[in-house]
Structures are given as C-alpha cells and as structure tokens.
Amino acid sequence: MTHVILSNLTKSFPGNPVAAVNTMNLDIPSGQLVAFLGPSGCGKTTTLKMIAGLITPTVGDITFDGASVLAVPPEKRGAVMVFQNYLLFPYMSVGQNVGFGLKMRGVEPKVIDRKVIEMLDLVKLPNIANRRPRQLSGGQQQRVALARALITEPKVLLLDEPLSNLDAHLRDEMRELILSIQRNLGVTMIFVTHDQEEAVLLANQIALIFDGVLQQYAAPDVFYRQPISERAARFFGGINFVPATRRGERLETAFGAFHVRTPGVENAPEGEVTLTIRPEQVVLNPADDENCTSGRIRSRIYVGTYTRYKIMIGDIEIEATRSGDIDHALNEGDAVRVGFPADRIWVVGRS
Amino acid sequence: MTVRNRRPFFYLAVAVICILLVLPVITFMINAFAFRWFYPQFIPAEWSLQAWERLQLIPPEGERTLTNWLALLGSSDVIDALVVSLVIGVGVTLFSVVIGLPAARALGMHKFRGKRIVEFMILAPTIVPSIAFVLGLNINFIRWELSGSLFGVALVHLVPVMPYVVLTLSGVFANYNPDFEDQARTLGAGPLRTFWYVTLPAIFPGIVVAALFAFLVSWSQYLLTFLIGAGRVITLPILLFASASGGNNAVIAVMSLIFIAPAILTLLVTSRYLSGESGAVGGFGRI
C-alpha cells in the first residue's frame, strides 16, 4: 500500500533536444491500478523505469508515501518490475527464480522454499518449482514472473505490457489473476501499454501520454465520453470529427446546428472547436427531431455482432454502428435521418 | 546434396586432419621414448628415457628416490620454463578477460561514433606482424625498465591476445539482453550480486572460450617473449626454439610434447563451450 506521486518529472537524453518525459505530474493513490497509455516511444516506459530507479530523472521528484525515493537505488526501492518478455533467469529453476528476491534479502532457505510454494499457488501454478523456465509456455512464464515479483511484497508493482504477449483467452485469465491479486494484496500497480483495450480492461485510472507529455489522467470511461483532444479521442477509436463553432450549448456545423448538454462540457473549449461523437452513440432514424440531420448511406459493413454504416452528410462522412441483427431497412444509397443525442456529443479544441 | 554424397568428403577431411595434426604427435611420442630410431625400422628397436633424463625431467635410472624427484624442481630448465610460461599465461588470461569485458560489452551492445575505428584498432594486432611493432615497443620497455621482466613480457603478450578476447566476448554481448540486469536490480540485487548471479552465468561460456584463446596465444608467443624478455625471461617456446636447432630428435620430441600438453588439456576441458550451440564463438561471425 503505497501512495506514489510524480512531480515535474522530466527526462532528457543527451543528444536529443526533445525531452522523453516532460514535466509529468501524477498522483497515484495507494492500491490503485494505473495504466500509462500511449503510442510506442511516448515516454511511458521511461517513466516506469524512473519509478523503478533504473533511469535517473533529469528534473523532478518521485515520492512513495511522501518520502522522496530518488536517492534510493533500485534494489532498495521496493518497486519491482515485470518485463514484457518475462526475463526468467534461464540458469535457474522456476523455484530459484521465484525465490531470487528473498535470497537477495538474505532470507533463510527454508523460509524461501515455503514462500515459493505459496506464491506459485497464488498464481495457480503449483508443483512446477523444479522445472526450467524454457519448459513453460509464455502464459506460465508470465505467471512465474509475477510470482517472482510479488514474493518480495513490493510497495509498487510495475508491469510492462502485461497482456500484450498473450492470446485472447489467456488475456482474460491473466486479467482476472492480476485483478484478484490486486484486490487481495492491495499493492499499488502501474503498467504501461500501447493498447487502449488492455488499459481499459485492467486499469482503475489511465494516464494518457503523447510525446512525453501527460494528456489526460482519468477513469477509463472518461476517455470515451470526454476525451481531452481529437488525438486522444482517435487513440480510443473515435472516428467522427466535424468542425464546429460553439457558443455555450449551441454548436454550428456545416450541416446544421446542434445542442450539447453532455455533463462536463461546460469546461470544454468554446469558439472554433471540433464536434465529436462515438459511432455507437450516433442514432439512425431517431424518434424525435432534436439534433437531427439528413444523410445518405454510403456503405454498410456487417461485422457479426454489430453493423457499421458510413453515412455522407453533405461532404462529411460520419460513421455509425448498430448492435444486433442486420437491419434490412437501411441499405446502401438510402436516405437516412441521423441523430446526435445532445448528451452524447462532445467538443474538443480545433487541432 | 544428400548425406550419402557427403560421406567421402567427410572421411577425406578426417584423413587430412589426422595426417596434419595427429600423425606428427604420434611421431613425437615415439621419438621421445626411442633410444635409436634408424631407417628402415618401422618402430624403434630400443626404447629409453634418456631424453627425459637429459632434460632433468626424470632422475637417472637407479636414483629415482623422492628426494631426487623433488630436486628436479629446482634444477631443471624445462620445469623452470614451464612454470614461467604458466605464470605468464595465467596472468595474461586473467588480465585480458578483466579488461576485455568492458570493451566487449561496449562493442557488442552499443552503437557509438567511431565504433568501426575502435573495432579496427582492436583487430589490428592480428593483421600487423609482431616484428613491426615490437621493436618500437622494446625501446620504450627498456626506458621504463620493463624489459627482461615477467611483467613486461606479460604486458606485451596482451597485444596479440586482446583481439581474440574482445571479439569472442563482444559476440556474446551482441546476443545478451541487459534487461535481465534491470530485472535483478528491481528484485533486490545490488550491482555486484547482479553481476554474479545474472551477468556472469549468461556470459560464462564466452569467458571460457576467450580465456582459452588468451592462454593459448600467450603460451605460443616466441618473438615477443624473445625480444622483450631480453634473454632473462625463459618460457617454453624460447627453450624449444633453442633445442630445435640442437638436432637431438628425442629432446625436441620431449619438449614438444610438454609444450602441446597444456593446449590439449585445456581444449579437452573447455570443448563443450566451443560447440556452436553455446553461441560463445558467435563473435567471429562478424570478422
């Protein structure tokens, strides 16, 4: 249970004028599961390694429970990292791998053996202590890596892309395991990922990072309803962006005026803005006429559990999805009424 | 090409290796224990240990008591030279691996400006003949009073040894993942224990091969020892060259056997690290 605070954290590498991590301020309450999300090279792994003590920040501070840890070397910091490719030591058995952290702390061999068994039970891999890491599957290796990290009772557990090397059903299993460990042990966990799905699946809070700068730090659903920018919206699969002029609740676009009453929109930009709405929130042939306009269906793509429509409104393309069975009343070339519910529209600054 | 077609070439290769490498050793073995071995005898008619006695490696017949065996340690030139060769060889091996590790790590794992030049400089001793640089070095070694000392000879042996050590080890580091070290650090291992528990096991096969090269290259140096040793540092090759011009086949054979024994022994001990699987010799793929 550790409260981690990053303040003005900055890292510049020699020979590179652009800071890899730029003035990052982040408050990670005790026992949270936070995702650092961003495209590769955005500085998220650098930030993680700074928390672990493997990279020294150029400017700024990192505190665990209020005390700065900058002067604490990685082996004493209590921030344990689990790497994406697991990095089990190939010269040791699974049991020796898991017990490594305790051995480094000078714990008695007998106690280590007992704890190793406990930990392997916790990650649901009993009776494999004598195997060699290369005899295990990728998913098993990751659990062993997790057990090896947890045995030291870390203050902060740092995970590098914890789900990305796993196939679909293992992802679910691993997610359940990480969440249950997090609930039971209450350890503060931070993980980095470039995959928004992975972040949404696991995290309580997501820190979205672009180009070394923290963009938005919020719960996962906020990124769908109230993205901070067009780029943030696009990163979470947003696709509909329409230039608009906003005055209070009123949005003027090339194809008509709309009202916006989404909670939180009062803090969003005014004037020249971009209207955005998620494809699943666009209503086709709505019952009432508020926030409605007319378009023509350009294409219909049936994806199984839902159908994707591309609709031309003037020369602007809007995408809408409808879940459930295919609707044979809506065909390519048909005229259609398109509704943007006032409490679903969002506005971001014009980029 | 099928396996069947490859067979004759395989046997041919084995035959060539036998003729070039094994046959001379057998000839040495026979010579070393022959009393007289004249044409057309296929094997010598009489055997003896006279060459071994002459080189004071065995006490004369009838005097083989423990005290006489022990007395050989101080009086035999060959044993003295063997000790000198071993001391220099082991010293050069240890020192070259210790200073070669950081260089190999930098070359194997990092890109930096001038890397090609550094690589070329490290390789240079394998291209430039010893005689080209040792005369110049000798002037300085005399000035620094290193000439004629064990330390001076060991130092000059490093010149031909370092390319082998650095190239072998840089091949190992090219396939090495430094994240393992970060992993060990966050799990609670300090820098020293990280090296001991994580880095060393990963690079150990490479170190063995590098050490083997270092020892053998140092072991077989003649010219550098001869010039820098200034006649005061007598290693086995110095003695061997001197006796080779002496014309006594039995003596030459005995000395040659003693000279190649450590090489064969170390090869046997380390052969499992030399196999392609260990990847320890990967560094040579880049030459």
XYZ file of C-alpha atoms in Angstrom:
638
model
C 0.000 0.000 0.000
C 1.985 2.934 -1.268
C 0.957 6.341 -2.479
C 3.116 7.337 -5.446
C 3.482 10.949 -6.563
C 5.415 12.126 -9.610
C 6.118 15.832 -9.572
C 7.531 17.772 -12.528
C 9.217 14.560 -13.601
C 11.375 15.217 -16.659
C 13.905 13.105 -18.504
C 16.064 14.343 -21.366
C 18.566 12.072 -23.052
C 21.851 13.523 -24.253
C 21.851 14.481 -27.925
C 18.070 14.691 -28.063
C 16.571 18.197 -27.755
C 13.070 16.826 -27.096
C 12.525 15.553 -23.564
C 11.494 11.875 -23.440
C 9.299 12.712 -20.452
C 8.259 16.312 -19.945
C 7.147 17.806 -16.606
C 4.960 14.873 -15.626
C 2.716 15.411 -12.606
C 0.781 12.400 -11.457
C -0.809 11.315 -8.200
C -1.294 7.555 -7.871
C -3.250 6.765 -4.705
C -2.415 3.698 -2.676
C -3.730 0.395 -4.003
C -4.688 1.743 -7.421
C -4.104 0.029 -10.743
C -2.948 2.712 -13.125
C -2.149 2.397 -16.828
C 0.394 4.532 -18.654
C -1.063 4.508 -22.142
C 0.465 5.897 -25.288
C 1.999 5.009 -28.647
C 5.477 3.467 -28.618
C 8.203 5.989 -27.917
C 5.898 8.300 -25.944
C 7.971 8.056 -22.774
C 5.752 5.702 -20.802
C 8.426 3.027 -20.332
C 10.977 5.698 -19.434
C 8.587 6.927 -16.734
C 8.122 3.386 -15.440
C 11.891 2.856 -15.292
C 12.292 6.141 -13.430
C 9.814 4.918 -10.815
C 11.780 1.653 -10.592
C 15.021 3.594 -10.192
C 16.580 2.201 -13.373
C 16.680 5.644 -15.008
C 17.540 8.825 -13.132
C 15.237 11.765 -13.888
C 16.778 14.991 -15.202
C 14.375 17.144 -13.186
C 11.566 16.446 -10.750
C 10.809 14.128 -7.895
C 9.204 10.769 -7.158
C 7.773 10.117 -3.713
C 6.479 6.911 -2.135
C 4.159 7.762 0.789
C 5.524 11.287 0.886
C 9.236 10.403 1.008
C 11.437 11.064 -1.998
C 12.951 7.884 -3.412
C 15.317 9.498 -5.893
C 18.350 8.712 -3.744
C 17.228 5.110 -3.147
C 18.875 2.578 -5.511
C 16.514 0.218 -7.388
C 17.364 -2.801 -5.235
C 16.194 -0.959 -2.087
C 13.300 0.978 -3.563
C 10.660 -1.738 -3.390
C 9.361 -1.043 -6.884
C 9.538 -4.361 -8.703
C 9.268 -4.520 -12.459
C 7.810 -7.370 -14.520
C 9.091 -7.082 -18.068
C 7.074 -7.788 -21.169
C 9.213 -10.807 -22.127
C 9.184 -12.105 -18.504
C 13.002 -12.417 -18.276
C 13.066 -15.547 -16.150
C 16.704 -16.336 -15.411
C 17.418 -19.328 -17.679
C 20.151 -20.750 -15.438
C 17.805 -21.182 -12.505
C 14.841 -23.425 -11.873
C 11.377 -21.922 -11.589
C 11.619 -22.155 -7.796
C 15.001 -20.420 -7.732
C 13.603 -17.707 -9.975
C 10.659 -17.072 -7.696
C 12.871 -17.154 -4.599
C 15.507 -14.819 -6.092
C 14.212 -11.670 -4.403
C 14.146 -13.274 -0.963
C 17.607 -14.778 -1.450
C 18.907 -11.277 -2.204
C 17.371 -10.138 1.079
C 19.204 -12.885 2.971
C 16.091 -14.832 3.933
C 16.670 -18.382 5.236
C 16.456 -21.082 2.530
C 13.712 -22.937 4.425
C 11.513 -19.852 4.587
C 12.201 -19.131 0.915
C 11.108 -22.644 -0.092
C 7.847 -22.244 1.800
C 7.127 -18.802 0.350
C 7.942 -20.002 -3.177
C 5.281 -22.699 -2.866
C 2.798 -20.139 -1.530
C 3.492 -17.764 -4.397
C 3.260 -20.441 -7.089
C -0.093 -21.430 -5.583
C -1.195 -17.802 -5.713
C -0.521 -17.627 -9.450
C -2.160 -21.050 -9.844
C 0.968 -22.922 -10.922
C 1.555 -25.476 -8.154
C 4.224 -28.203 -8.436
C 6.432 -26.601 -11.052
C 9.221 -25.300 -8.795
C 11.718 -27.818 -10.157
C 11.078 -27.134 -13.817
C 13.243 -24.984 -16.022
C 11.775 -21.724 -17.382
C 12.176 -22.856 -21.001
C 9.868 -25.809 -20.319
C 6.976 -23.425 -19.623
C 4.546 -21.772 -22.011
C 4.508 -17.997 -22.404
C 1.496 -17.621 -20.132
C 3.081 -19.793 -17.441
C 6.340 -17.856 -17.671
C 4.445 -14.643 -17.117
C 2.775 -16.024 -14.005
C 6.139 -17.147 -12.682
C 7.485 -13.646 -13.360
C 4.533 -12.241 -11.449
C 5.133 -14.625 -8.536
C 8.819 -13.691 -8.529
C 7.865 -10.020 -8.241
C 5.153 -10.486 -5.614
C 7.236 -12.650 -3.263
C 9.224 -9.584 -2.201
C 5.995 -7.829 -1.146
C 6.753 -4.808 -3.317
C 5.492 -1.345 -2.473
C 4.764 -0.770 -6.144
C 4.429 -3.392 -8.846
C 5.423 -2.193 -12.302
C 4.201 -4.183 -15.285
C 5.402 -3.739 -18.849
C 2.636 -4.613 -21.342
C 1.239 -7.384 -19.098
C -1.304 -8.748 -21.581
C 0.117 -7.990 -24.987
C 2.098 -11.210 -25.480
C -0.881 -13.412 -24.634
C -3.588 -14.762 -26.880
C -7.236 -13.900 -26.318
C -8.318 -16.490 -23.739
C -5.076 -16.182 -21.782
C -5.601 -12.426 -21.682
C -8.880 -12.874 -19.815
C -7.313 -15.364 -17.433
C -4.335 -13.120 -16.753
C -6.577 -10.122 -16.283
C -8.622 -11.983 -13.688
C -5.424 -13.077 -11.939
C -3.929 -9.581 -11.834
C -7.180 -8.063 -10.606
C -7.638 -10.699 -7.889
C -4.032 -10.280 -6.716
C -4.527 -6.547 -6.692
C -7.709 -6.894 -4.621
C -6.172 -9.376 -2.189
C -2.789 -7.752 -1.674
C -3.793 -4.140 -2.243
C -0.457 -3.434 -3.893
C -0.180 -0.271 -5.971
C 0.242 -1.340 -9.581
C 1.366 0.668 -12.565
C 1.542 -0.809 -16.027
C 2.468 0.558 -19.417
C 0.753 -0.363 -22.641
C 0.241 0.937 -26.162
C -3.064 -0.914 -26.400
C -6.095 1.069 -25.203
C -8.089 -2.140 -24.861
C -5.528 -3.536 -22.416
C -5.625 -0.277 -20.445
C -9.423 -0.216 -20.292
C -9.607 -3.890 -19.316
C -7.251 -3.571 -16.350
C -6.851 -0.062 -15.041
C -8.789 1.972 -12.479
C -7.162 5.077 -13.912
C -5.467 5.712 -17.222
C -2.697 8.246 -17.778
C -2.663 9.033 -21.498
C 0.796 10.133 -22.629
C 1.758 11.579 -26.021
C 5.308 12.702 -26.849
C 6.429 12.602 -23.222
C 3.575 14.847 -22.069
C 0.672 13.692 -19.891
C -2.536 14.439 -21.813
C -5.311 13.213 -19.581
C -5.487 11.240 -16.348
C -8.889 9.766 -15.640
C -11.002 6.641 -15.289
C -11.283 4.562 -18.500
C -14.849 5.546 -19.415
C -13.976 9.258 -19.371
C -11.742 8.709 -22.410
C -14.798 7.574 -24.368
C -17.187 10.278 -23.182
C -14.938 13.270 -22.565
C -11.614 12.961 -24.422
C -9.280 15.920 -23.956
C -8.354 16.293 -27.636
C -9.036 14.919 -31.083
C -5.846 12.871 -30.833
C -6.928 11.390 -27.507
C -10.348 10.576 -28.948
C -8.775 8.945 -32.008
C -6.500 6.858 -29.769
C -9.618 5.370 -28.178
C -11.233 4.600 -31.512
C -13.052 7.898 -32.046
C -13.647 8.454 -35.740
C -16.282 11.203 -36.194
C -14.832 14.703 -36.147
C -16.750 17.680 -37.517
C -15.557 21.300 -37.463
C -17.983 23.435 -35.456
C -18.418 26.814 -33.819
C -19.574 26.677 -30.230
C -21.407 29.274 -28.202
C -22.498 27.819 -24.889
C -24.897 24.956 -25.577
C -25.119 25.728 -29.288
C -22.887 24.143 -31.945
C -22.949 25.374 -35.559
C -21.723 22.966 -38.202
C -21.741 22.837 -41.978
C -24.844 20.655 -41.841
C -26.848 22.404 -39.182
C -26.929 23.493 -35.567
C -26.868 21.138 -32.586
C -27.307 21.383 -28.850
C -24.760 19.955 -26.480
C -25.649 19.157 -22.892
C -23.154 16.390 -22.037
C -22.056 16.626 -18.390
C -18.673 18.321 -18.130
C -18.968 20.129 -21.448
C -19.052 23.481 -19.640
C -15.301 23.099 -19.169
C -14.667 22.176 -22.815
C -13.395 24.760 -25.325
C -15.625 27.424 -26.885
C -15.482 29.150 -30.286
C -13.772 27.271 -33.116
C -13.969 23.656 -31.977
C -14.367 20.121 -33.292
C -17.548 18.188 -32.618
C -17.045 14.523 -31.918
C -19.373 11.651 -31.199
C -18.632 7.966 -30.920
C -20.059 5.815 -33.745
C -22.063 3.710 -31.281
C -23.831 6.865 -29.992
C -24.999 8.082 -33.393
C -28.720 7.300 -33.770
C -30.155 6.351 -37.161
C -33.756 7.445 -37.864
C -34.310 8.717 -34.299
C -37.795 9.114 -32.837
C -37.521 12.834 -32.051
C -36.176 15.597 -34.227
C -33.753 17.366 -31.851
C -30.122 17.375 -33.047
C -31.082 15.654 -36.256
C -29.870 15.955 -39.811
C -30.190 14.048 -43.075
C -27.631 11.931 -44.877
C -27.217 9.081 -47.285
C -25.805 5.636 -46.507
C -22.575 5.194 -48.457
C -21.719 1.729 -47.200
C -22.934 -0.921 -44.796
C -20.484 -3.380 -43.280
C -21.837 -6.298 -41.316
C -19.352 -7.300 -38.595
C -21.416 -10.013 -36.895
C -22.412 -8.610 -33.526
C -22.906 -5.175 -34.999
C -23.219 -3.353 -38.302
C -21.118 -0.382 -39.383
C -22.651 2.351 -41.518
C -20.755 5.036 -43.352
C -23.058 7.983 -43.913
C -22.406 11.043 -46.064
C -23.887 14.265 -44.679
C -23.047 16.767 -47.403
C -19.366 16.090 -47.994
C -18.691 14.953 -44.417
C -18.527 11.247 -43.635
C -19.956 10.052 -40.342
C -19.683 6.525 -39.039
C -22.435 4.898 -37.015
C -22.656 1.410 -35.563
C -25.733 -0.532 -34.599
C -25.558 -3.614 -32.485
C -27.673 -6.708 -33.013
C -29.024 -8.152 -36.218
C -28.586 -6.550 -39.600
C -31.378 -4.051 -40.424
C -32.584 -4.633 -43.971
C -34.465 -1.351 -43.988
C -31.128 0.504 -44.076
C -29.356 -0.195 -47.367
C -26.532 1.376 -49.311
C -27.738 4.530 -51.093
C -30.773 5.027 -48.830
C -31.505 8.416 -47.318
C -31.357 8.340 -43.529
C -32.053 10.653 -40.618
C -29.003 10.966 -38.373
C -29.360 11.960 -34.726
C -26.590 13.232 -32.437
C -28.015 12.987 -28.879
C -27.317 16.246 -27.047
C -25.968 14.405 -24.001
C -23.553 12.335 -26.133
C -21.915 14.999 -28.247
C -18.500 16.141 -27.101
C -16.318 19.018 -28.182
C -12.549 19.224 -28.356
C -10.255 22.064 -29.380
C -9.663 22.511 -33.121
C -6.347 20.897 -33.980
C 23.383 -32.881 -51.647
C 22.392 -35.987 -49.781
C 24.153 -37.368 -46.754
C 25.453 -40.290 -48.816
C 27.207 -37.927 -51.220
C 28.779 -36.010 -48.380
C 30.373 -39.083 -46.783
C 33.546 -39.273 -48.916
C 34.318 -35.610 -48.234
C 33.809 -36.187 -44.533
C 36.260 -39.094 -44.478
C 38.703 -37.128 -46.608
C 38.539 -34.246 -44.128
C 39.130 -36.607 -41.209
C 42.086 -38.157 -43.042
C 43.643 -34.759 -43.748
C 43.232 -33.699 -40.118
C 44.836 -36.955 -38.973
C 47.812 -36.597 -41.283
C 48.359 -32.941 -40.439
C 47.673 -32.970 -36.714
C 47.676 -36.419 -35.183
C 50.489 -38.117 -37.080
C 53.171 -35.597 -36.043
C 52.143 -36.019 -32.411
C 52.494 -39.790 -32.707
C 55.912 -39.307 -34.251
C 56.845 -37.104 -31.285
C 55.612 -39.744 -28.874
C 57.757 -42.424 -30.470
C 60.781 -40.162 -30.731
C 60.502 -39.100 -27.125
C 60.925 -42.657 -25.886
C 63.206 -44.005 -28.631
C 66.814 -44.868 -27.913
C 67.808 -45.099 -31.530
C 65.412 -44.989 -34.463
C 67.013 -45.503 -37.823
C 65.707 -46.093 -41.318
C 64.230 -48.665 -42.291
C 62.906 -49.541 -38.806
C 59.141 -49.035 -38.635
C 59.314 -48.593 -34.874
C 62.497 -48.124 -32.821
C 64.367 -51.261 -31.829
C 65.328 -49.899 -28.438
C 63.368 -47.685 -26.038
C 64.724 -45.427 -23.323
C 64.044 -42.389 -21.170
C 67.408 -40.830 -21.968
C 65.933 -37.611 -23.374
C 63.758 -37.179 -20.285
C 66.792 -37.739 -18.090
C 68.905 -35.353 -20.119
C 66.285 -32.615 -19.706
C 66.196 -33.413 -15.989
C 62.538 -34.292 -16.067
C 63.222 -37.730 -14.571
C 66.099 -38.679 -12.240
C 68.681 -41.060 -13.779
C 67.970 -44.766 -13.597
C 68.696 -46.255 -10.174
C 68.426 -42.865 -8.456
C 64.664 -42.378 -8.611
C 64.107 -41.548 -4.951
C 61.624 -38.996 -3.676
C 64.370 -36.516 -2.783
C 65.829 -36.749 -6.271
C 62.395 -36.274 -7.857
C 61.887 -33.151 -5.720
C 65.393 -31.916 -6.504
C 64.411 -31.736 -10.185
C 62.023 -28.872 -9.410
C 64.909 -26.522 -8.761
C 67.425 -27.787 -11.261
C 65.518 -28.480 -14.494
C 65.460 -25.667 -17.051
C 62.400 -27.189 -18.689
C 60.416 -27.197 -15.448
C 61.503 -23.622 -14.742
C 60.412 -22.551 -18.216
C 57.137 -24.427 -17.818
C 56.445 -22.515 -14.603
C 57.352 -19.174 -16.218
C 55.109 -19.938 -19.198
C 52.248 -20.913 -16.886
C 52.604 -17.818 -14.704
C 52.658 -15.514 -17.733
C 49.835 -17.423 -19.457
C 47.517 -17.406 -16.462
C 48.333 -13.780 -15.650
C 47.713 -12.653 -19.229
C 44.484 -14.659 -19.351
C 43.054 -13.151 -16.173
C 44.104 -9.621 -17.032
C 42.930 -9.779 -20.645
C 39.475 -11.052 -19.674
C 39.077 -8.412 -16.969
C 39.993 -5.525 -19.276
C 38.347 -7.154 -22.297
C 34.889 -7.461 -20.675
C 34.024 -3.734 -20.598
C 35.379 -3.204 -24.120
C 33.448 -6.198 -25.438
C 30.281 -5.023 -23.720
C 30.564 -1.586 -25.280
C 31.262 -3.025 -28.740
C 28.648 -5.749 -28.523
C 25.755 -3.777 -27.068
C 26.135 -0.133 -28.053
C 26.372 1.946 -31.180
C 28.646 4.925 -30.939
C 30.583 7.310 -33.116
C 33.877 5.808 -34.274
C 32.889 2.241 -33.395
C 34.311 0.907 -36.675
C 37.635 2.577 -35.943
C 37.772 1.131 -32.429
C 36.947 -2.320 -33.804
C 39.683 -1.983 -36.397
C 42.228 -0.874 -33.796
C 41.379 -3.869 -31.624
C 41.669 -6.204 -34.611
C 44.889 -4.593 -35.850
C 47.320 -6.856 -33.936
C 46.007 -9.846 -35.878
C 46.914 -8.092 -39.144
C 50.130 -6.255 -38.252
C 53.094 -8.639 -37.770
C 54.579 -8.595 -34.266
C 58.001 -7.671 -35.550
C 56.546 -4.414 -36.922
C 55.598 -3.028 -33.532
C 57.705 -4.902 -31.022
C 60.970 -3.201 -31.971
C 59.414 0.178 -31.287
C 57.836 -1.083 -28.100
C 61.139 -2.553 -26.997
C 62.818 0.879 -26.892
C 60.105 2.149 -24.566
C 60.064 -1.005 -22.477
C 63.815 -0.639 -21.905
C 63.300 3.011 -20.913
C 60.537 2.029 -18.476
C 62.648 -0.871 -17.136
C 60.013 -3.394 -18.172
C 62.386 -5.175 -20.487
C 63.540 -8.519 -19.173
C 60.820 -8.715 -16.530
C 57.928 -11.176 -16.228
C 55.520 -8.248 -16.039
C 56.917 -6.688 -19.200
C 56.572 -9.931 -21.137
C 53.026 -10.444 -19.869
C 52.195 -6.873 -20.879
C 53.473 -7.328 -24.421
C 51.592 -10.638 -24.721
C 48.374 -8.655 -24.248
C 48.862 -7.104 -27.685
C 48.192 -10.282 -29.711
C 45.808 -11.657 -27.042
C 43.312 -8.786 -26.807
C 41.749 -9.144 -30.304
C 40.738 -12.715 -29.549
C 39.349 -11.895 -26.135
C 37.413 -8.796 -27.181
C 35.997 -10.345 -30.349
C 34.878 -13.519 -28.608
C 33.237 -11.629 -25.757
C 31.631 -8.961 -27.948
C 29.912 -11.774 -29.839
C 28.482 -12.943 -26.548
C 27.302 -9.467 -25.598
C 25.702 -8.980 -29.029
C 23.196 -11.686 -28.043
C 22.886 -10.523 -24.454
C 19.794 -8.839 -23.051
C 20.734 -6.205 -20.454
C 17.124 -6.083 -19.236
C 17.987 -9.161 -17.168
C 20.245 -6.907 -15.093
C 17.469 -4.342 -14.600
C 15.169 -7.186 -13.597
C 17.638 -8.411 -10.973
C 18.136 -4.873 -9.647
C 14.420 -4.273 -9.071
C 14.177 -7.679 -7.383
C 16.692 -6.525 -4.800
C 20.145 -7.446 -6.105
C 22.849 -4.787 -5.860
C 25.270 -4.185 -8.766
C 27.814 -6.777 -7.572
C 25.293 -9.543 -6.953
C 23.574 -8.713 -10.235
C 26.889 -9.334 -11.976
C 27.490 -12.546 -10.029
C 24.025 -14.090 -10.320
C 22.826 -12.759 -13.666
C 25.533 -11.370 -15.933
C 28.258 -13.895 -15.200
C 26.184 -17.065 -15.789
C 24.975 -15.614 -19.081
C 28.428 -14.791 -20.401
C 30.375 -17.607 -18.732
C 30.690 -19.858 -21.816
C 32.081 -16.892 -23.713
C 34.539 -16.117 -20.945
C 35.786 -19.711 -21.012
C 36.398 -19.586 -24.743
C 38.012 -16.145 -24.531
C 40.254 -17.340 -21.704
C 41.217 -20.400 -23.730
C 42.258 -18.231 -26.668
C 44.106 -15.846 -24.393
C 46.044 -18.642 -22.737
C 46.962 -20.412 -25.960
C 48.032 -17.235 -27.749
C 50.206 -16.238 -24.802
C 51.521 -19.807 -24.439
C 52.782 -19.933 -28.016
C 54.445 -16.497 -28.176
C 58.059 -16.711 -29.218
C 59.157 -13.458 -30.843
C 57.582 -11.084 -28.298
C 58.978 -13.059 -25.365
C 62.364 -13.297 -27.032
C 62.693 -9.545 -27.619
C 61.003 -8.094 -24.534
C 62.300 -10.875 -22.269
C 65.810 -9.945 -23.332
C 67.103 -13.407 -22.571
C 66.101 -13.156 -18.918
C 62.541 -14.466 -19.209
C 62.811 -18.059 -20.440
C 59.462 -19.533 -21.477
C 58.941 -22.943 -23.067
C 58.918 -21.653 -26.672
C 62.297 -19.959 -26.088
C 63.746 -23.242 -24.839
C 62.026 -25.214 -27.593
C 63.424 -22.993 -30.357
C 66.887 -23.281 -28.871
C 66.735 -27.066 -28.674
C 65.121 -27.399 -32.098
C 68.336 -26.185 -33.646
C 70.294 -28.643 -31.479
C 69.460 -31.644 -33.624
C 68.647 -34.226 -30.937
C 65.312 -35.625 -32.105
C 64.432 -37.222 -28.779
C 64.993 -33.978 -26.851
C 62.991 -31.965 -29.380
C 60.181 -34.517 -29.150
C 60.033 -34.433 -25.352
C 59.947 -30.644 -25.277
C 57.284 -30.518 -27.961
C 55.111 -32.938 -26.010
C 55.435 -30.813 -22.913
C 54.674 -27.740 -24.992
C 51.458 -29.071 -26.502
C 50.201 -30.866 -23.376
C 48.524 -27.818 -21.759
C 46.932 -26.843 -25.045
C 45.354 -30.264 -25.467
C 44.327 -30.393 -21.813
C 42.576 -27.006 -21.868
C 40.891 -27.867 -25.139
C 39.509 -31.080 -23.658
C 38.266 -29.307 -20.545
C 36.589 -26.472 -22.446
C 35.457 -28.320 -25.572
C 31.806 -28.276 -24.573
C 31.845 -24.470 -24.560
C 33.295 -24.442 -28.074
C 30.280 -26.057 -29.690
C 28.180 -23.819 -31.893
C 25.179 -24.230 -29.601
C 26.681 -22.229 -26.769
C 26.939 -19.262 -29.099
C 30.180 -18.360 -27.422
C 32.066 -18.181 -30.695
C 29.411 -16.020 -32.352
C 31.727 -13.042 -32.336
C 33.706 -14.486 -35.178
C 30.750 -14.332 -37.476
C 31.408 -10.635 -37.866
C 35.016 -10.708 -38.980
